[in-house]
CSV table of C-alpha atoms and ligand atoms in Angstrom, one decimal:
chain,number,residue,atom,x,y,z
A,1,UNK,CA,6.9,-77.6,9.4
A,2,UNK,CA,6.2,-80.7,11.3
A,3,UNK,CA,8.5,-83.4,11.6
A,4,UNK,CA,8.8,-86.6,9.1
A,5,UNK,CA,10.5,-90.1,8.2
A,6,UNK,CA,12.4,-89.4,4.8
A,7,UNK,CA,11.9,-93.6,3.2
A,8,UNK,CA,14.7,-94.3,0.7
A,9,UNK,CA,13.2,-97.6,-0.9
A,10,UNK,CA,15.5,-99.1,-3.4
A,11,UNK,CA,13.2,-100.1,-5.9
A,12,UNK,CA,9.7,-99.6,-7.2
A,13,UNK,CA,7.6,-102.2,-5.1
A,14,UNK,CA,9.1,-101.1,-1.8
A,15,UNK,CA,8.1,-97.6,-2.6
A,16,UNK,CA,4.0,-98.5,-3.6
A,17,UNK,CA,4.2,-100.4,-0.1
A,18,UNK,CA,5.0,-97.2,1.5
A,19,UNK,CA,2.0,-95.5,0.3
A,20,UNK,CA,-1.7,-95.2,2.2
A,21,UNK,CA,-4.4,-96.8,-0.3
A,22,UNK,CA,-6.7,-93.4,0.8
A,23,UNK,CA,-5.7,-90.3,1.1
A,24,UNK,CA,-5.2,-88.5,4.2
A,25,UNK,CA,-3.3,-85.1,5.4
A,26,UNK,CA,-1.1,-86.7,7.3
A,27,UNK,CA,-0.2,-89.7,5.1
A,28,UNK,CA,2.5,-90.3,3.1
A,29,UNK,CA,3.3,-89.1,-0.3
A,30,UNK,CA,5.7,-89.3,-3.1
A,31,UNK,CA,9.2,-87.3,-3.5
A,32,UNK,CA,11.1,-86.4,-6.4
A,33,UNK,CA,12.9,-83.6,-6.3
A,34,UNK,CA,11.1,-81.5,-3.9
A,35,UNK,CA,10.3,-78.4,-5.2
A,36,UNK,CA,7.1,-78.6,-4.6
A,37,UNK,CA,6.0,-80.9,-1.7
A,38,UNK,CA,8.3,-79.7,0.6
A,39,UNK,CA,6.4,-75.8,0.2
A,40,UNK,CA,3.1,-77.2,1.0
A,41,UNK,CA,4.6,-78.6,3.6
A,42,UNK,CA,5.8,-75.8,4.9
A,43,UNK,CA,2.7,-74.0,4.2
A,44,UNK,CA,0.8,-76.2,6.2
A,45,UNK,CA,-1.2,-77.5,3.3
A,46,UNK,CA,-0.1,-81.1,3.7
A,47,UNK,CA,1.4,-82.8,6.7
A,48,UNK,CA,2.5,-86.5,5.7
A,49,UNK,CA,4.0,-88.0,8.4
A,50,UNK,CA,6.4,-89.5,5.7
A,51,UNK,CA,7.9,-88.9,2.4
A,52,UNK,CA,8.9,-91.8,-0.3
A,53,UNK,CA,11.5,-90.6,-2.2
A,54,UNK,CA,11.6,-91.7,-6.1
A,55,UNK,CA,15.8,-91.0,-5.9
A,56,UNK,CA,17.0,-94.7,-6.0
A,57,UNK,CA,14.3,-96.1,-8.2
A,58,UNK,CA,16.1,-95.4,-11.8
A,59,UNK,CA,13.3,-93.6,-13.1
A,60,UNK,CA,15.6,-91.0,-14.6
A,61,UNK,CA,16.7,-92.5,-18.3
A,62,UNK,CA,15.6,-91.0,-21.9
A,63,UNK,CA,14.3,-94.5,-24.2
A,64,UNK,CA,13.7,-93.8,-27.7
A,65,UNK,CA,11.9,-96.3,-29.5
A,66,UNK,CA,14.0,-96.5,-33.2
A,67,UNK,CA,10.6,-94.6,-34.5
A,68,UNK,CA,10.8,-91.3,-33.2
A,69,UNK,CA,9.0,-92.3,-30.4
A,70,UNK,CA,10.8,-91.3,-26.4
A,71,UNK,CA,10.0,-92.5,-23.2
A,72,UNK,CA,11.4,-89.9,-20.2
A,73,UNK,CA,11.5,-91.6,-16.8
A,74,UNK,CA,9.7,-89.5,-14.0
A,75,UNK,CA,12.5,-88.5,-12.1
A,76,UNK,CA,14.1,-86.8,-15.4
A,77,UNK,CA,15.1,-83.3,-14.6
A,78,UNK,CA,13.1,-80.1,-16.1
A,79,UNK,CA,16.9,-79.1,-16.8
A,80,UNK,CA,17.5,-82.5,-19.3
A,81,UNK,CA,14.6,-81.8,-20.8
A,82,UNK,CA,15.5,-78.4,-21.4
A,83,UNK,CA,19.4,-79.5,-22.7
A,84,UNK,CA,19.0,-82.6,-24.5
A,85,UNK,CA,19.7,-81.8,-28.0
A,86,UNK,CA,17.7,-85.0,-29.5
A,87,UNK,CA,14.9,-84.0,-27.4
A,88,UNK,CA,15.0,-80.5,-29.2
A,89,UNK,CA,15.3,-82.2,-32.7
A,90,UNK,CA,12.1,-84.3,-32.1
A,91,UNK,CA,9.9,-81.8,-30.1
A,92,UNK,CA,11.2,-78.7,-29.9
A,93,UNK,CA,7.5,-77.2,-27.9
A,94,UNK,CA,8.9,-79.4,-25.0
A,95,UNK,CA,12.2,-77.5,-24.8
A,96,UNK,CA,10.7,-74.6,-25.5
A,97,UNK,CA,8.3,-75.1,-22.0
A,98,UNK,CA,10.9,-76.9,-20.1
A,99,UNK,CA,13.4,-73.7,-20.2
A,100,UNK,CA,10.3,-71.8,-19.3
A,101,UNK,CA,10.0,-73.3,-15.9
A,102,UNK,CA,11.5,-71.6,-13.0
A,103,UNK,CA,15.3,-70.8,-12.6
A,104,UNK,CA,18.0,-73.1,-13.0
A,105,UNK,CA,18.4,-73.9,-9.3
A,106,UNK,CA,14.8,-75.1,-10.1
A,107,UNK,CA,14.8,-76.2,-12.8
A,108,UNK,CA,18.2,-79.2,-11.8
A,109,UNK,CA,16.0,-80.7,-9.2
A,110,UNK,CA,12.5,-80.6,-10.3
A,111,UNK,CA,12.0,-83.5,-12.1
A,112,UNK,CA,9.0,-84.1,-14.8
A,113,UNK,CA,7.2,-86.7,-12.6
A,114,UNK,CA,7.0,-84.0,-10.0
A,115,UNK,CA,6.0,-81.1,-12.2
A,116,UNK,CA,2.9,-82.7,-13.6
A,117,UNK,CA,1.8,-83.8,-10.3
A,118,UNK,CA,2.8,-80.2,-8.6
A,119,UNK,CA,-0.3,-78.7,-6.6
A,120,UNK,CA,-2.1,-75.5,-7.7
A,121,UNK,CA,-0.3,-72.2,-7.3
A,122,UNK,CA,-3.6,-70.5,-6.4
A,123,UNK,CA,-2.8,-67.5,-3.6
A,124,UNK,CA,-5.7,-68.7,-1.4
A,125,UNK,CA,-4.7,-72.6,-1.6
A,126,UNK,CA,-1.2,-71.7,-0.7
A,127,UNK,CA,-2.5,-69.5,2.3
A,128,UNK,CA,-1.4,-71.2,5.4
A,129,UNK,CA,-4.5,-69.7,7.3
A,130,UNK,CA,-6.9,-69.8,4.6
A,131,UNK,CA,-9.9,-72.6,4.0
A,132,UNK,CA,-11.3,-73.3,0.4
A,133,UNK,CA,-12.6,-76.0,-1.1
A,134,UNK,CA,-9.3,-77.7,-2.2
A,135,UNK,CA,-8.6,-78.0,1.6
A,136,UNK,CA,-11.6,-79.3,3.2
A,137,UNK,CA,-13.4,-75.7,3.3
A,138,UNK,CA,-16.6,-74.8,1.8
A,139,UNK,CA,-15.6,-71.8,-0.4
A,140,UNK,CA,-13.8,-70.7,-3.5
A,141,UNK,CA,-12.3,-67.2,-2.2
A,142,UNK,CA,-11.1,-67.0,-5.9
A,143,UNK,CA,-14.5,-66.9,-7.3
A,144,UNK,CA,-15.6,-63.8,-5.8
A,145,UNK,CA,-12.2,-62.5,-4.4
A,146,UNK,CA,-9.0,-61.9,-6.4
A,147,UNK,CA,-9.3,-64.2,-9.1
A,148,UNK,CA,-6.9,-62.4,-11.9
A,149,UNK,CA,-4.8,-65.7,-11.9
A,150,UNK,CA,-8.0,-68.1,-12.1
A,151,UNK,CA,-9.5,-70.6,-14.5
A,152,UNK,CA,-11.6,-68.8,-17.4
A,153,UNK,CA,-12.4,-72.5,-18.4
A,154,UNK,CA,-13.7,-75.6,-16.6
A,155,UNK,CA,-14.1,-73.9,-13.2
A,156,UNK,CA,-16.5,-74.4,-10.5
A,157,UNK,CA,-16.3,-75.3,-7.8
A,158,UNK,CA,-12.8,-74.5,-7.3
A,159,UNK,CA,-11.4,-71.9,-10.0
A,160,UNK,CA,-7.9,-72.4,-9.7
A,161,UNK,CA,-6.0,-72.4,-13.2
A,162,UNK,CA,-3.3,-75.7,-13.6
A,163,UNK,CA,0.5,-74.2,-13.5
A,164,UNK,CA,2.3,-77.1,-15.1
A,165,UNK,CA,3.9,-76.0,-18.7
A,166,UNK,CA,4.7,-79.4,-18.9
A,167,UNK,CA,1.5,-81.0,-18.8
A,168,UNK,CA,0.0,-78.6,-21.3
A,169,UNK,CA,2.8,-79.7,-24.0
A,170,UNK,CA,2.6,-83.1,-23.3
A,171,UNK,CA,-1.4,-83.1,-23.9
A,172,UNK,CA,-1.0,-81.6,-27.2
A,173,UNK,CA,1.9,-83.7,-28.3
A,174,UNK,CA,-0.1,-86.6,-27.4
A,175,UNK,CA,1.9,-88.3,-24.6
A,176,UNK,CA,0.6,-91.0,-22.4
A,177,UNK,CA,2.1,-91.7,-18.6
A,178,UNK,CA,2.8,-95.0,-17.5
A,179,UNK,CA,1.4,-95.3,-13.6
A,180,UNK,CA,1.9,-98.1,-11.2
A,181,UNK,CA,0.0,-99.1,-8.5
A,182,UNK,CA,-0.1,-102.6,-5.9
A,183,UNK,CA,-2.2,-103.5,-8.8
A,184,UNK,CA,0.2,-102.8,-11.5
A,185,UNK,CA,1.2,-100.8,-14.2
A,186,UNK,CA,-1.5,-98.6,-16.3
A,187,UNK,CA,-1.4,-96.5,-18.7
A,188,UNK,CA,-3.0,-93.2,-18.9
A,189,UNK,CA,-2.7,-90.4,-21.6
A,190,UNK,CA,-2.4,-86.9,-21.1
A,191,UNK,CA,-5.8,-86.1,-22.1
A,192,UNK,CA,-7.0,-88.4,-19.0
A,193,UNK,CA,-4.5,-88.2,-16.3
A,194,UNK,CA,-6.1,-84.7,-15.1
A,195,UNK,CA,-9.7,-83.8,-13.3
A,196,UNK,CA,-12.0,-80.9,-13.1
A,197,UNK,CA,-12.7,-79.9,-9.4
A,198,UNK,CA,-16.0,-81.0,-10.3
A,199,UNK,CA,-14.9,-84.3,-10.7
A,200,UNK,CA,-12.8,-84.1,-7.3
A,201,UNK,CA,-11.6,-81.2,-5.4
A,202,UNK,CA,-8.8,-83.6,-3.3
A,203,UNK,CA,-6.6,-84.3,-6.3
A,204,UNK,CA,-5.6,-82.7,-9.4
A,205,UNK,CA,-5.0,-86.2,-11.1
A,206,UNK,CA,-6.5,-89.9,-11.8
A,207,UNK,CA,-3.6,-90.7,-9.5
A,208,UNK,CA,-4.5,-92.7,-6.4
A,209,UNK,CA,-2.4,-91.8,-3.6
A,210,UNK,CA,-0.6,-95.0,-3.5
A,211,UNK,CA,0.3,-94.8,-7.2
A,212,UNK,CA,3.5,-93.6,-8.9
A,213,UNK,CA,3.7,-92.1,-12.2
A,214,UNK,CA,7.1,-93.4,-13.2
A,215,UNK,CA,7.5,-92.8,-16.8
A,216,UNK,CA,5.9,-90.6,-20.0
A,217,UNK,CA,5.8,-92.1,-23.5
A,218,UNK,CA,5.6,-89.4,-26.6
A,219,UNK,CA,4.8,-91.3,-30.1
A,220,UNK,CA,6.8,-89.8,-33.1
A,221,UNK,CA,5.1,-86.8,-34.7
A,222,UNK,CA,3.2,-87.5,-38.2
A,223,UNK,CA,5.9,-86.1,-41.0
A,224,UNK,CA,5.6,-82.7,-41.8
A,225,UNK,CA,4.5,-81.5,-38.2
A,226,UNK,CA,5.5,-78.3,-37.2
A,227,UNK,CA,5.0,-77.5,-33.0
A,228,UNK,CA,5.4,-74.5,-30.6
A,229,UNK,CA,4.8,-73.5,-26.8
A,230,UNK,CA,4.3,-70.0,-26.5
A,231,UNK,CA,3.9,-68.8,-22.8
A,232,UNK,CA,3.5,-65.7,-21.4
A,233,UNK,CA,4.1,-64.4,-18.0
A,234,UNK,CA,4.0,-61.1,-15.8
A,235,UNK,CA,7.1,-60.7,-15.9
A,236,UNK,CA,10.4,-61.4,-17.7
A,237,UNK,CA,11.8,-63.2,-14.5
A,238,UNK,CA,11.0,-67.1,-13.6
A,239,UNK,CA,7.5,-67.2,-13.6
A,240,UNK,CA,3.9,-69.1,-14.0
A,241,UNK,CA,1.8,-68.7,-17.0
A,242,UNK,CA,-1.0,-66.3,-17.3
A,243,UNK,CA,-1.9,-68.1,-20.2
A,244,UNK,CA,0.4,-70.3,-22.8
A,245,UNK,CA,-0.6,-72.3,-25.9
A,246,UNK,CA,1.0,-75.3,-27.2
A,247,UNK,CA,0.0,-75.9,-30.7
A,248,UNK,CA,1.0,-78.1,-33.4
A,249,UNK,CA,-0.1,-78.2,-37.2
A,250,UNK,CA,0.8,-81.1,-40.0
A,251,UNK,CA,1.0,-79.5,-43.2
A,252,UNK,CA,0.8,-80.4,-46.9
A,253,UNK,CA,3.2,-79.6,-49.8
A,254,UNK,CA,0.9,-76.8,-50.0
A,255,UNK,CA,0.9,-75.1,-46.7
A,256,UNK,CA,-2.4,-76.4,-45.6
A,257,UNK,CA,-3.1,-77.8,-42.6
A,258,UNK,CA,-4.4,-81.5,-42.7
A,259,UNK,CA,-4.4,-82.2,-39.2
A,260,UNK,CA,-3.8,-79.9,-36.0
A,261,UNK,CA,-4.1,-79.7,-32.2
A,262,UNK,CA,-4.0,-76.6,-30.0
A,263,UNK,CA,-3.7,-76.9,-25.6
A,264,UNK,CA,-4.0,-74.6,-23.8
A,265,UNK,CA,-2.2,-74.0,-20.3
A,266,UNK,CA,-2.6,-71.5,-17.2
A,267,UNK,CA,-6.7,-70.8,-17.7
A,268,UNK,CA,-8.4,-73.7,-16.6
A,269,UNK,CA,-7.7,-76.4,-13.4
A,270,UNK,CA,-6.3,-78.9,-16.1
A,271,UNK,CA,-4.3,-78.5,-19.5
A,272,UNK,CA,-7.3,-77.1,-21.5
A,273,UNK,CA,-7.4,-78.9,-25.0
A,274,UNK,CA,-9.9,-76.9,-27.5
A,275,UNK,CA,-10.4,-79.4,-30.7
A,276,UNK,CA,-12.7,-76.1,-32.0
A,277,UNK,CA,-9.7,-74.2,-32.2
A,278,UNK,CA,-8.1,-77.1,-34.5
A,279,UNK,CA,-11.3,-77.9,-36.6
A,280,UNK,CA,-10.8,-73.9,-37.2
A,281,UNK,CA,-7.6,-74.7,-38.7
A,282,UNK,CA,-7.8,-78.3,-41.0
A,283,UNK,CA,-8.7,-77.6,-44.4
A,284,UNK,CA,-7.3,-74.0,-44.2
A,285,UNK,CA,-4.1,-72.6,-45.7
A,286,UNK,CA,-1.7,-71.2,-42.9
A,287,UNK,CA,-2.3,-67.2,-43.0
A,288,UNK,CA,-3.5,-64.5,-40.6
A,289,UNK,CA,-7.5,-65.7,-41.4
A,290,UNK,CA,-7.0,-69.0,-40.0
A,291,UNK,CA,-5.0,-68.3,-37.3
A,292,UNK,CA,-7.6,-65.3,-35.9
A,293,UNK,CA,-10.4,-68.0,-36.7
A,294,UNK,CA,-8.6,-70.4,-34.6
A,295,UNK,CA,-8.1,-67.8,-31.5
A,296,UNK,CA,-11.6,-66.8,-31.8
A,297,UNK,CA,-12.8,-70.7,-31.5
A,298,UNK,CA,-10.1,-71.2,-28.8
A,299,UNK,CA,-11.7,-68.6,-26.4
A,300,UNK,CA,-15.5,-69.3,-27.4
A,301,UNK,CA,-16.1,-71.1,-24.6
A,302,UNK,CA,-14.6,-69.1,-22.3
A,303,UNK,CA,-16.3,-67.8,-18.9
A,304,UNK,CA,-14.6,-65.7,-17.4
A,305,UNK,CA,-14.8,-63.8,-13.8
A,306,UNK,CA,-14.5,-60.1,-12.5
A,307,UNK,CA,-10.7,-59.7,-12.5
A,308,UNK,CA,-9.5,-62.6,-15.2
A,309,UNK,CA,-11.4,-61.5,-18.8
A,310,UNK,CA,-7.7,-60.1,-20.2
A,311,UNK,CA,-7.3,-63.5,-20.1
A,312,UNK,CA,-9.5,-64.4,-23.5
A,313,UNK,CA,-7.7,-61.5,-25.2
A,314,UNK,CA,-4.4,-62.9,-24.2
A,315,UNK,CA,-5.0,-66.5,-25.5
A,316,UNK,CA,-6.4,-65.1,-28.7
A,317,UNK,CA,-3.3,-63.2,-29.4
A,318,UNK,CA,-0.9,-66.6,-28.1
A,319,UNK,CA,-2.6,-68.8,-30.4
A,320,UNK,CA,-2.0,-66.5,-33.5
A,321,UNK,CA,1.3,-65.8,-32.7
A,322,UNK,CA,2.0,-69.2,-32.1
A,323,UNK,CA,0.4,-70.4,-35.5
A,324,UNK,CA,2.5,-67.4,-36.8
A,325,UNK,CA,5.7,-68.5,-35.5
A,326,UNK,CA,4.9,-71.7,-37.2
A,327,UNK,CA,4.6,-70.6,-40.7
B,401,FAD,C1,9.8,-70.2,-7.9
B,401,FAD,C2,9.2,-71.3,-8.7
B,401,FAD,C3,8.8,-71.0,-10.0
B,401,FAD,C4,8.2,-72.0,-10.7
B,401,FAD,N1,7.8,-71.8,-12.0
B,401,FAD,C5,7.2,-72.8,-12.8
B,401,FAD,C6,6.7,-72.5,-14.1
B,401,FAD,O1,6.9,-71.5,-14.6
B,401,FAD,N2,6.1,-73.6,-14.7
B,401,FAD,C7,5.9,-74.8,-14.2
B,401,FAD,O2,5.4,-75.7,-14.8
B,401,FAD,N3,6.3,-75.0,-12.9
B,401,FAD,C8,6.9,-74.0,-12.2
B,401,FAD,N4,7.3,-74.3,-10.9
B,401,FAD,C9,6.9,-75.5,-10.3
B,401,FAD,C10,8.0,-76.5,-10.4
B,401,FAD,O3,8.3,-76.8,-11.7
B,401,FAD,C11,7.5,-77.8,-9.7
B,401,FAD,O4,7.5,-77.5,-8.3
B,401,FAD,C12,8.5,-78.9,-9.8
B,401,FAD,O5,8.5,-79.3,-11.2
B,401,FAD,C13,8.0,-80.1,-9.0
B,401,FAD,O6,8.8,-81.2,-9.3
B,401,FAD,P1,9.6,-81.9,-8.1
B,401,FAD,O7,10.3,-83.0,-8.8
B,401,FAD,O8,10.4,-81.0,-7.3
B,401,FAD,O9,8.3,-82.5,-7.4
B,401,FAD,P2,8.0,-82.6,-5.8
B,401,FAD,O10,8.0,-81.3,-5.2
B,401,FAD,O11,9.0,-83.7,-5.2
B,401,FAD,O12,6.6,-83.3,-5.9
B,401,FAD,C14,5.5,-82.5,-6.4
B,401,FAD,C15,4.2,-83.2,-6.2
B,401,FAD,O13,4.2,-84.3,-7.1
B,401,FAD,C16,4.1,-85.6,-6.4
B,401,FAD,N5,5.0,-86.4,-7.2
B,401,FAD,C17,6.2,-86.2,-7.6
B,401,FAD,N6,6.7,-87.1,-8.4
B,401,FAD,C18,5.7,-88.0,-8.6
B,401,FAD,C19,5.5,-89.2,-9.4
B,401,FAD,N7,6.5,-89.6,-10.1
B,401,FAD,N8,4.4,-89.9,-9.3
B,401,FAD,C20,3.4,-89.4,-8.5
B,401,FAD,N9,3.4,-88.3,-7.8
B,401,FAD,C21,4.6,-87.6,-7.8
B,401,FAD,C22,4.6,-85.3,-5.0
B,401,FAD,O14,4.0,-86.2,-4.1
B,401,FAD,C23,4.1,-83.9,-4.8
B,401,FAD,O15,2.7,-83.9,-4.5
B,401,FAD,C24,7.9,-73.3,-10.2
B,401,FAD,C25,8.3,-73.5,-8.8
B,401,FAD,C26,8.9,-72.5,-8.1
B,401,FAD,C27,9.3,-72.8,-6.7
């Protein structure tokens, strides 16, 4: 790992002036709790010469609104969101993908900031010695190689899937990150703030490289809205998703479903969002039809490659069990 200069700016100006208005390998980039930057770092992936760290900005409160609504500062840990009891009251799909992150060591210094802006886990990406696409190369390995962990959806041509569980709850609960830049603040929801390597294999995000994301807004939930994260992994230990669904469903006095929204995570290179899957459900009363119609419609799109189809019978299954679970 090369050397660099660790920048401690003390408030949120200081820190934009750090950053380089394009990016480069060896320019500087943000730091929050390191879980992440400092691997690719090591891994040879990125070499900024400099790292601005988020710790004395005071990004780390928990806002509500008085309507439901919460604003969580970037530098809140996975950990708070995990723990915080109101948080589990209002959204309980957050929790349930926050304690799904990592270990606890993990889990007390990533911070949310860091974990929606956390690079692909893809084996060939992390390779120190291997070239593809997302590192100035001119090949997918994944596409033709060992691509059980790769994007069924939205790939091409990089096929990595997105690991956050974070950013796939967020999408479907709606959320909307406030970013700020030398040109000020913006805000960007959930649905926007990611990009298909189509779009641009350099970044993950809409993030320009001197920008910071320093906060996420969730607006309260309609009444009557029932939510759930369901993840599943390859093993019972801290791991990434194979595939998860985050799904939520607002119901009427009569069980059915008047509005719903269903995200998927860990199968495409962004939080994969399937309004099919939800048209599947409005109108219908919660029961074992609607929730196999929805699966079905969640994975009709899919396109998957040689190693990776287990992946469309594993997100049918999520999304029923999910709905199930909701019932
Ligand atoms: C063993 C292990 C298991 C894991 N399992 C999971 C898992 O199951 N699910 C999951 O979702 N994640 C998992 N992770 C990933 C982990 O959650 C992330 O690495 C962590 O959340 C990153 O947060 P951080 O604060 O440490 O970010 P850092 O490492 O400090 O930063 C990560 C990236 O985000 C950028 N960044 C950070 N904050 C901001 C900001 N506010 N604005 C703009 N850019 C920013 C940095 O420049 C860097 O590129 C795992 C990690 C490990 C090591």
């Amino acid at each position: 790992m090369k050397d660099f200069d660790l920048k401690l700016p003390e408030n949120l100006d200081a820190a934009i002036g750090e950053l380089p208005a394009e990016y480069t390998r060896e320019g500087a980039q943000v730091l929050a709790g390191g879980q992440d930057i400092v691997t690719v770092m090591k891994d040879d992936i990125e070499q900024p010469a400099a790292l601005v760290s988020l710790q004395r900005l005071g990004l780390d409160g928990i806002q509500w609104d008085g309507d439901g609504g919460v604003t969580l500062g970037a530098t809140v840990t996975v950990q708070t969101l995990a723990d915080d009891a109101d948080l589990e009251r209002a959204f309980p799909a957050l929790r349930e993908a926050a304690r799904s992150i990592g270990s606890p060591q993990i889990r007390s210094q990533a911070t949310l900031g860091g974990n929606l802006n956390q690079r692909p886990r893809c084996p060939y990406y992390r390779h120190p010695s291997v070239s593809c696409f997302k590192k100035g190369g001119s090949v997918c390995l994944a596409e033709f190689g060992f691509n059980k962990y790769a994007a069924i959806f939205g790939g091409g041509p990089s096929y990595f899937s997105h690991p956050s569980d974070l950013a796939t709850v967020l999408l479907m609960l709606g959320a909307t990150a406030s970013v700020s830049g030398p040109d000020g603040e913006r805000q960007v929801p959930l649905a926007e703030l990611y990009v298909l390597p189509e779009e641009s294999l350099e970044t993950e995000t809409v993030l320009r490289p001197d920008e910071i994301l320093t906060s996420v807004t969730i607006p309260a939930p309609p009444a009557e809205t029932r939510s759930s994260y369901l993840k599943f992994k390859e093993r019972a230990s801290y791991d990434f998703a194979l595939a998860a669904v985050a799904v939520s469903v607002v119901l009427d006095g009569s069980g059915v479903v008047t509005d719903a929204r269903v995200v998927l995570g860990g199968v495409a290179p962004k939080p994969w969002e399937v309004p099919a899957a939800a048209r599947a459900l409005t109108g219908k009363s919660m029961g074992p039809e609607a929730w196999t119609a929805a699966g079905a419609a969640a994975v009709a799109d899919a396109d998957p490659l040689e190693h990776n189809g287990y992946k469309v019978h594993l997100v049918k299954g999520l999304v029923f069990r999910a709905l199930e679970s909701l019932a």
